[in-house]
Coordinates of C-alpha atoms in Angstrom, one line a residue:
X1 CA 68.7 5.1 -44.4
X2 CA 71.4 3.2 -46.2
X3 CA 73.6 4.9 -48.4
X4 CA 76.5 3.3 -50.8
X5 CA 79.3 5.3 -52.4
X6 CA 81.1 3.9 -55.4
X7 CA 83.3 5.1 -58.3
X8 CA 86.8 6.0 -56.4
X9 CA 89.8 4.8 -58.1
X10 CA 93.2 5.7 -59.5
X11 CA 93.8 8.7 -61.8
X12 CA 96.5 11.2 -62.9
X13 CA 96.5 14.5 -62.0
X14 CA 94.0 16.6 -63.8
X15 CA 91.8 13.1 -64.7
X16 CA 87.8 12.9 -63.8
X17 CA 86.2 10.5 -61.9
X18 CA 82.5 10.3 -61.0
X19 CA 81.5 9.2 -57.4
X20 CA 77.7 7.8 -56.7
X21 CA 76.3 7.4 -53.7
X22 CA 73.0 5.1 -53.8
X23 CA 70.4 5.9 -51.3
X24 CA 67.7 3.1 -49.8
X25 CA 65.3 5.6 -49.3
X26 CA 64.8 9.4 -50.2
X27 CA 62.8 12.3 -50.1
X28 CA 61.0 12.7 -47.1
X29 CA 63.4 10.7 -45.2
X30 CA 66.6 12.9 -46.4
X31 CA 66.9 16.9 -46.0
X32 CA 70.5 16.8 -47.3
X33 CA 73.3 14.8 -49.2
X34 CA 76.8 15.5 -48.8
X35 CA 80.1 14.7 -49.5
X36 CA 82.8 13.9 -47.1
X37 CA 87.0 13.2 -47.1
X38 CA 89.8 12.3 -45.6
X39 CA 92.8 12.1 -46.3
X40 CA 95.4 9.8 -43.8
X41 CA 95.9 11.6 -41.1
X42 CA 93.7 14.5 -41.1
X43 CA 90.3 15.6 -40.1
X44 CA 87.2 14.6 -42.3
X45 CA 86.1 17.7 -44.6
X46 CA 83.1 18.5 -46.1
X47 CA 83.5 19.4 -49.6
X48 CA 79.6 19.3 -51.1
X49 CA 76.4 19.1 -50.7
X50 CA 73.2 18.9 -52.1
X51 CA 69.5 19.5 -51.0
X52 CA 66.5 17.2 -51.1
X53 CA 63.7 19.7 -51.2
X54 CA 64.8 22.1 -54.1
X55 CA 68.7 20.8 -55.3
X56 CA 70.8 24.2 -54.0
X57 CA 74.5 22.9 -54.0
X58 CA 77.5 23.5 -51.9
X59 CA 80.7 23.6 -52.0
X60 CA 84.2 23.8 -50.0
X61 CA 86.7 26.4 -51.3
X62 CA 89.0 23.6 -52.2
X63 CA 86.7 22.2 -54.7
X64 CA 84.6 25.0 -55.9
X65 CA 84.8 25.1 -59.8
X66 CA 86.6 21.6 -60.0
X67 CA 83.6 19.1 -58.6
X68 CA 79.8 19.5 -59.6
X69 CA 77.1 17.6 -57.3
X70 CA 73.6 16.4 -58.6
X71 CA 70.9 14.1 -58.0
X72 CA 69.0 11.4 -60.1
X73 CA 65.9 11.5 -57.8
X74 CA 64.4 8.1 -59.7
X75 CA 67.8 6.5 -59.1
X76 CA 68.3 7.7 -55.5
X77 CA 71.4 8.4 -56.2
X78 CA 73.6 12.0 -55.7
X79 CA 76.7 12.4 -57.8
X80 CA 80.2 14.2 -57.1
X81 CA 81.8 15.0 -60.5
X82 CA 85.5 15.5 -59.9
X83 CA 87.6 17.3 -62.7
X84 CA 90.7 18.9 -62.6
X85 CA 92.3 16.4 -59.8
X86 CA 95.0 17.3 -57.9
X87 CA 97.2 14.9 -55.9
X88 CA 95.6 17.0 -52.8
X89 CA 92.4 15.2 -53.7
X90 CA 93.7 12.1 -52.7
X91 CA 91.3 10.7 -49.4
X92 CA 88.5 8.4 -48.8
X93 CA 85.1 10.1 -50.2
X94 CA 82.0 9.8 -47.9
X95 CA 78.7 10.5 -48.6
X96 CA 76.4 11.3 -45.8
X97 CA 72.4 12.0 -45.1
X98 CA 71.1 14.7 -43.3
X99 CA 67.6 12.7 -42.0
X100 CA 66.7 15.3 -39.3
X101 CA 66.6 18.2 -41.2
X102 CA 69.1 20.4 -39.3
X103 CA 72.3 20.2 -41.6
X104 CA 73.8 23.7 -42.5
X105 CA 73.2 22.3 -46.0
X106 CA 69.8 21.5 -45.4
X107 CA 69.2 25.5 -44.4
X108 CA 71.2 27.4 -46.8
X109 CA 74.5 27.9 -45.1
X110 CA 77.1 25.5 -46.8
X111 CA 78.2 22.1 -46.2
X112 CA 78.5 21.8 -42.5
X113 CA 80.4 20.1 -40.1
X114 CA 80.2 16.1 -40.3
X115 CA 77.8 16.3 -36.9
X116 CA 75.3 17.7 -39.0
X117 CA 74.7 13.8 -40.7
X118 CA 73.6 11.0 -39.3
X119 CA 73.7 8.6 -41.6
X120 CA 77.2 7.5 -43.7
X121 CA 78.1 5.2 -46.7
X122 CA 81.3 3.3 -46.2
X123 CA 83.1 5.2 -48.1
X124 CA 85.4 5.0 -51.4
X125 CA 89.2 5.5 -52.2
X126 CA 90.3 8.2 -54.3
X127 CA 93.9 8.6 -55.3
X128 CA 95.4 11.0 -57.4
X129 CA 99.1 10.8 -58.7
X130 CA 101.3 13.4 -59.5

């Protein structure tokens, strides 16, 4: 699995932006996208996810209400809206595949810990400025 994440950039606080991350393959071979950050020098967070079989999103606490995650399943591509932006946002945005089915995500219990994906994008820069 292959995965690319684009769309980061520069915006003011309480600006949009719209991240995608492009899969090579889907369906069978992925349980579970989700969304990843970190900001310089702190732990990577999850902050959403969504599932391949029937679409049930997650969320972190930090993000609930501000980001919305969805899927163009012809595209194989998952999105991460981002509204409401707070300087706090600011981090490199994974995304991440859960191929093995075992992701917290994958079973109904949030987004999980980064050990429960195998597979990552490169990631893309999001700052947000005061």
């Amino acid at each position: 699995v292959q995965l690319q994440a684009s769309g980061g950039g520069l915006v003011q606080a309480g600006g949009s932006l719209r991240l995608s991350c492009a899969a090579s393959t889907f369906r069978s071979d992925i349980y579970a996208i989700g969304w990843f950050r970190q900001a310089p020098g702190k732990e990577r967070e999850g902050v959403s996810c969504i599932t391949s079989n029937d679409g049930s999103t997650y969320y972190s606490d930090s993000v609930k209400g501000r980001f919305t995650v969805s899927r163009d399943i012809a595209k194989n591509t998952v999105y991460l809206q981002m509204n409401s932006l707070k300087p706090e946002d600011t981090a490199v945005y994974y995304c991440a595949s859960d191929s093995r089915g075992l992701s917290q995500c994958f079973i109904h219990r949030g987004v999980g810990p980064r050990d429960d994906y195998d597979y990552w994008g490169q990631g893309t820069q999001v700052t947000v400025s005061s």
